[in-house]
Amino acid sequence: AARSRAPRRESSRSKMAAHMRAWRSYGAASRSASSGGGFSGEDGGESSAGSAGDEESGGDEGPYVPPQMTALAPMLVPEVFPNVPLVAVNRNPVFPRFIKIIEVRNTQLVELLRQKVRLAQPYAGVFLKKDDNNESDVVESLDAVYRTGTFVQIHEMQDLGDRLRMIVMGHRRIRINKQLDVEPEEAESLEEEAEQPKAVRRKQKRSRKDSAPLAEVMEERVREAQFAAEALPLPGVLMVEVDNVVHEEFQVTEEVKALTAEIVKTIRDIIALNPLYRESVLQMMQAGQRVVDNPIYLSDMGAALTGAESHELQDVLEETKVEEKIKQTHRKYLLQEQLKIIKKELGLEKEDKDAIEEKFRERLKDRTVPQHIMDVINEELNKLGLLDNHSSEFNVTRNYLDWLTSMPWGTNSEENLELSQAKEVLEEDHYGMEDVKKRILEFIAVSQLRGSTQGKILCFYGPPGVGKTSIARSIARALNREYFRFSVGGMTDVAEIKGHRRTYVGAMPGKIIQCLKKTKTENPLVLIDEVDKIGRGYQGDPSSALLELLDPEQNANFLDHYLDVPVDLSKVLFICTANVLDTIPEPLRDRMEMINISGYVAQEKLAIAERYLVPQLRTLCGLDEQKAKITPEALSVLIRQYCRESGVRNLQKQVEKVFRKVAFRIVNGEETEVNVNQENLQDYVGKPIFTVDRMYDVTPPGVVMGLAWTAMGGSTLFIETSLRRPRERQGKDGPKEGSLEVTGQLGDVMKESAKIAYTFARSFLMKEQPDNDFLVDSHIHLHVPEGATPKDGPSAGCTIVTALLSLATDTPARQNVAMTGEVSLTGKILPVGGIKEKTIAAKRAGVTCIILPAENRKDFSDLAEYITEGLEVHFVENYSEIYKIVSEMQRESLPLDS
């Protein structure tokens, strides 16, 4: 059948001959040239001289190996190639000498392109569709595409499953003559091949044994392809006959030179704006010709780089007159430039630099900018006018000016100096915290007398959940100041405080400058949270950077690394928060005014829950007072058995948990109204966490209750002593010496305190009971329960002495008594800290009598009456006073010192 059709295809044979000869010479050249490469097969394997015609490498299940790029060698492309597959594309046509990625989804077209590549004919015609909304790769008729397109060479094919990705390079313009007919029998064979699984096709190809030279194999395939050129499958235009488009002769006139120069200038601007276009320009110039000297290539380059409409690009592709081609390419650019000039003359638009400068000066119009800063701004504006818009220094200068002009120079928010109004706001948001509220009202009173405000540096310290952060927001509202918060917990980079140098990529000012820009005032309230958890790393010590920021004598001229001009922070009210003071560096602590916010007792927690937490959380869960109620008794049980910590954060979580379960029951239809009381509380929050208030209801001999406090608040601490082994009065070498062993994960300070207490207890017992030598020759074990909790500090000294004496005399200490205080070797009782927390813990544990150092009387007198109510308090200077108080025999006759 193929031979019978041969007479009709003599012209095709002659046209193919030149192509075959070119490929024969290419095959010989590729064997000798190390840089030669072949066209990619359908699976990416090379078909070159080195592969001896083997079209595929790898097994059926082998991993896909990305295909290699073939050499961009236009001289290998035949000058005449009349029959090509038609690939229809959207939006942008392919221009000669440009590379484009095309994806094909139509299965028949995919198989056709694969067949062409296997036959060493990796060519196609790419034509632009007239309808951009048509996403099909195959058109039904030639009327759906423009007749002028581009002859492309397929350099790479990659199978992506449902589509075929090709990298093609345009070579010349072509025009469609006619659609080629479809031969039914060959169409069926191509359909069958398309329907075969990919693995089967690969297996068939691997079974072929081709020992002939590459050139002969290619010649045979080209000969076979001549008869199949027009026999193509299925409806739609898949193959077309094309002719080359020849440009008209032209003269390089002055107009052409001028337009060429303008296009070159425009392309340079495009490359400066987007360096990615530089790769495309380099591909254009790889052939060694000077593109800028060829108006045809130059117009194609300009059209390919522009973002014009698809029909405008098609007009450039179809134009054969060079002068018109150049004009069409540059017309849009010229019109845009003329439009800019017209708008500028009419005052509708300004140059970018003029607009930027006007914007910056407009910001400063109503602000009182210091003269030395205004000089810097003017200098930077002058420098901005001399820089190129696309240079990196231009962007650095513009960003610097943006920060300088965004600062609130001379802008202050009007403060509230009315004491009654400020007090009302503070009472509205927080319960208790009298020290904090008193200090803020004093600040307002001083400002009112002076007629002006000034900055201060306060530090609120106390356990978590007591309201340190939230009270700062209320203070800002009471003073009518803008509020800004940033946390320094874990911060290790000093640039977060002082800013980065402007020369760094992505440089920006420090947090305090960002604060001033955001709040737009010079007198905001700045909360520096978690100042006791600030870090230190190789990038500097942020706590040292805070020294300048928080020093009232220095922060009037704070110098940020980015702004590099002095900024006045003297009107800023700084408030820092911390849980403990030990980790804050001494120089930094010296700059701050410390205000202690201690934990809450049960009465305070109950008041906070009733006034603030319950109404707020009930609304948050979508409930009202009719649907959900919590009785005060239930809240008391919740506080006593579930939330014993100093703060109210856990109490907030538990109350929210109750309301969530209430909301679920109501929505689920189980109940319409819920009243949470003491009896049904466990249904909402589970079993109690704390079931007993103290470890010993009645303390035996050798056990005494002490008081301790941590960042979480105060707690009771029992000291236990016991005889480790039987006493040995006499050894081989004389009297046997006793010993003391301590356990309970005690710190070094507490271990030393235990040794001091042991020595003093032996001395004291010898004076009180000369015949009692129990502590002299006994091996005693001292333990502090809850061994998993680290314990340290000297305040348990007097408690340890009392426990040792109780063990030595075999007499229990007075019940319901707790004590705290450091003891010296001579029996002096020294002051300790955390008196409020310890007193609260003692009262919570049911203690009726507490013993404190005499020097802590001032701390105890500051406590609220409801905390000290019902407590018998003794202030002592020497341990002998404690011994009289705790001795059971003398308990009734002791005077009360409170």
mmCIF file of C-alpha atoms in Angstrom, residues 459-464 529-534 576-585 589 594-597 709-713:
data_model
loop_
_atom_site.group_PDB
_atom_site.id
_atom_site.type_symbol
_atom_site.label_atom_id
_atom_site.label_comp_id
_atom_site.label_asym_id
_atom_site.label_seq_id
_atom_site.Cartn_x
_atom_site.Cartn_y
_atom_site.Cartn_z
ATOM 1 C CA CYS A 459 9.153 46.658 87.506
ATOM 2 C CA PHE A 460 6.291 44.454 88.675
ATOM 3 C CA TYR A 461 7.492 41.140 90.039
ATOM 4 C CA GLY A 462 5.533 38.266 91.469
ATOM 5 C CA PRO A 463 4.254 34.754 90.729
ATOM 6 C CA PRO A 464 2.595 33.896 87.392
ATOM 7 C CA ASP A 529 7.553 41.400 79.501
ATOM 8 C CA GLU A 530 9.556 38.573 81.115
ATOM 9 C CA VAL A 531 12.633 40.697 81.767
ATOM 10 C CA ASP A 532 13.977 38.048 84.142
ATOM 11 C CA LYS A 533 14.136 35.463 81.323
ATOM 12 C CA ILE A 534 16.224 37.474 78.873
ATOM 13 C CA CYS A 576 8.812 45.599 83.171
ATOM 14 C CA THR A 577 7.482 42.315 84.509
ATOM 15 C CA ALA A 578 9.358 39.444 86.156
ATOM 16 C CA ASN A 579 8.671 36.382 88.255
ATOM 17 C CA VAL A 580 11.905 36.509 90.264
ATOM 18 C CA LEU A 581 14.594 39.129 90.788
ATOM 19 C CA ASP A 582 17.578 36.814 91.160
ATOM 20 C CA THR A 583 18.131 36.410 87.402
ATOM 21 C CA ILE A 584 17.925 40.131 86.609
ATOM 22 C CA PRO A 585 21.440 41.653 86.377
ATOM 23 C CA ARG A 589 17.706 46.013 88.554
ATOM 24 C CA MET A 594 10.512 47.419 92.133
ATOM 25 C CA ILE A 595 6.870 46.814 93.045
ATOM 26 C CA ASN A 596 5.933 43.406 94.415
ATOM 27 C CA ILE A 597 2.659 41.860 93.268
ATOM 28 C CA TRP A 709 8.014 30.514 99.107
ATOM 29 C CA THR A 710 8.843 30.268 95.403
ATOM 30 C CA ALA A 711 7.978 32.093 92.215
ATOM 31 C CA MET A 712 4.657 30.218 92.312
ATOM 32 C CA GLY A 713 3.819 31.525 95.789
#
